[in-house]
Amino acid sequence: MRVSAPNSEDSGVNLIERIERLEEDVRSSVTVTRVLSRKLEKLGVRFRVTKKTLKDPFEETAALTQKNSEDTRALAMREDILEKELSEIQKVLVAMQEQQQKQLELILAIGKTGKLWDHNMGPIQDQKGE
């Protein structure tokens, strides 16, 4: 048996093929990197545009929320004031009804007294006239 030494010609061809494959792989990697870089750049632009587009609605929503909160507080205060005013008006109405009741009772009492007086005076006048 004879051990043959590696053929230098075969190893040179093999090395060249390996280098060519390596160069092709590097070119493919560069191409993929460029494509990914462009996609990343486009995504960055879309992100900035979207962020800028949403900024105004977010700020507007925050301002509306603040205004609604202030309006709600103002309405709650107004409600308290109106409830107090309504309570006072109800007290005045009750007092007026009580006063009216007393006036009606007084009118009835005067009417009864007048009838009694007329009734008592009537027979006396009849007796004088006879």
PDB file of C-alpha atoms in Angstrom, residues 51-119:
ATOM      1  CA  LYS A  51     -45.851  59.205  16.116  1.00  0.00           C
ATOM      2  CA  LYS A  52     -46.194  62.709  14.692  1.00  0.00           C
ATOM      3  CA  THR A  53     -49.681  61.919  13.370  1.00  0.00           C
ATOM      4  CA  LEU A  54     -50.857  60.571  16.729  1.00  0.00           C
ATOM      5  CA  LYS A  55     -49.282  63.351  18.773  1.00  0.00           C
ATOM      6  CA  ASP A  56     -52.024  65.908  18.016  1.00  0.00           C
ATOM      7  CA  PRO A  57     -54.965  63.562  18.758  1.00  0.00           C
ATOM      8  CA  PHE A  58     -53.316  62.467  22.006  1.00  0.00           C
ATOM      9  CA  GLU A  59     -52.790  66.060  23.084  1.00  0.00           C
ATOM     10  CA  GLU A  60     -56.328  66.954  22.006  1.00  0.00           C
ATOM     11  CA  THR A  61     -57.741  64.026  23.961  1.00  0.00           C
ATOM     12  CA  ALA A  62     -55.767  65.038  27.046  1.00  0.00           C
ATOM     13  CA  ALA A  63     -57.031  68.622  26.733  1.00  0.00           C
ATOM     14  CA  LEU A  64     -60.631  67.433  26.334  1.00  0.00           C
ATOM     15  CA  THR A  65     -60.270  65.159  29.336  1.00  0.00           C
ATOM     16  CA  GLN A  66     -58.966  68.063  31.412  1.00  0.00           C
ATOM     17  CA  LYS A  67     -61.805  70.320  30.243  1.00  0.00           C
ATOM     18  CA  ASN A  68     -64.401  67.623  30.977  1.00  0.00           C
ATOM     19  CA  SER A  69     -62.959  67.215  34.452  1.00  0.00           C
ATOM     20  CA  GLU A  70     -63.145  70.954  35.098  1.00  0.00           C
ATOM     21  CA  ASP A  71     -66.687  71.129  33.694  1.00  0.00           C
ATOM     22  CA  THR A  72     -67.742  68.208  35.880  1.00  0.00           C
ATOM     23  CA  ARG A  73     -66.369  69.946  38.969  1.00  0.00           C
ATOM     24  CA  ALA A  74     -68.142  73.182  38.012  1.00  0.00           C
ATOM     25  CA  LEU A  75     -71.412  71.317  37.464  1.00  0.00           C
ATOM     26  CA  ALA A  76     -71.082  69.568  40.820  1.00  0.00           C
ATOM     27  CA  MET A  77     -70.586  72.934  42.532  1.00  0.00           C
ATOM     28  CA  ARG A  78     -73.554  74.370  40.627  1.00  0.00           C
ATOM     29  CA  GLU A  79     -75.647  71.370  41.672  1.00  0.00           C
ATOM     30  CA  ASP A  80     -74.799  71.991  45.338  1.00  0.00           C
ATOM     31  CA  ILE A  81     -75.762  75.651  45.015  1.00  0.00           C
ATOM     32  CA  LEU A  82     -79.051  74.785  43.301  1.00  0.00           C
ATOM     33  CA  GLU A  83     -79.867  72.168  45.938  1.00  0.00           C
ATOM     34  CA  LYS A  84     -79.323  74.758  48.683  1.00  0.00           C
ATOM     35  CA  GLU A  85     -81.472  77.293  46.825  1.00  0.00           C
ATOM     36  CA  LEU A  86     -84.200  74.689  46.320  1.00  0.00           C
ATOM     37  CA  SER A  87     -84.111  73.838  50.018  1.00  0.00           C
ATOM     38  CA  GLU A  88     -84.491  77.522  50.915  1.00  0.00           C
ATOM     39  CA  ILE A  89     -87.374  77.925  48.455  1.00  0.00           C
ATOM     40  CA  GLN A  90     -89.100  74.880  49.948  1.00  0.00           C
ATOM     41  CA  LYS A  91     -88.733  76.360  53.441  1.00  0.00           C
ATOM     42  CA  VAL A  92     -90.244  79.650  52.235  1.00  0.00           C
ATOM     43  CA  LEU A  93     -93.137  77.791  50.576  1.00  0.00           C
ATOM     44  CA  VAL A  94     -93.849  75.816  53.746  1.00  0.00           C
ATOM     45  CA  ALA A  95     -93.807  79.050  55.772  1.00  0.00           C
ATOM     46  CA  MET A  96     -96.157  80.686  53.246  1.00  0.00           C
ATOM     47  CA  GLN A  97     -98.529  77.703  53.418  1.00  0.00           C
ATOM     48  CA  GLU A  98     -98.529  77.868  57.218  1.00  0.00           C
ATOM     49  CA  GLN A  99     -99.239  81.605  57.071  1.00  0.00           C
ATOM     50  CA  GLN A 100    -102.016  81.039  54.546  1.00  0.00           C
ATOM     51  CA  GLN A 101    -103.526  78.355  56.790  1.00  0.00           C
ATOM     52  CA  LYS A 102    -103.496  80.783  59.741  1.00  0.00           C
ATOM     53  CA  GLN A 103    -105.121  83.473  57.586  1.00  0.00           C
ATOM     54  CA  LEU A 104    -107.856  81.062  56.485  1.00  0.00           C
ATOM     55  CA  GLU A 105    -108.462  80.026  60.092  1.00  0.00           C
ATOM     56  CA  LEU A 106    -108.685  83.697  61.069  1.00  0.00           C
ATOM     57  CA  ILE A 107    -111.121  84.426  58.231  1.00  0.00           C
ATOM     58  CA  LEU A 108    -113.266  81.473  59.294  1.00  0.00           C
ATOM     59  CA  ALA A 109    -113.169  82.618  62.911  1.00  0.00           C
ATOM     60  CA  ILE A 110    -114.173  86.155  61.879  1.00  0.00           C
ATOM     61  CA  GLY A 111    -116.943  84.731  59.695  1.00  0.00           C
ATOM     62  CA  LYS A 112    -118.286  82.616  62.538  1.00  0.00           C
ATOM     63  CA  THR A 113    -118.108  85.558  64.928  1.00  0.00           C
ATOM     64  CA  GLY A 114    -119.929  87.733  62.399  1.00  0.00           C
ATOM     65  CA  LYS A 115    -122.680  85.154  61.990  1.00  0.00           C
ATOM     66  CA  LEU A 116    -123.031  84.840  65.720  1.00  0.00           C
ATOM     67  CA  TRP A 117    -123.169  88.596  66.067  1.00  0.00           C
ATOM     68  CA  ASP A 118    -125.715  88.861  63.255  1.00  0.00           C
ATOM     69  CA  HIS A 119    -127.688  86.047  64.796  1.00  0.00           C
TER      70      HIS A 119
END
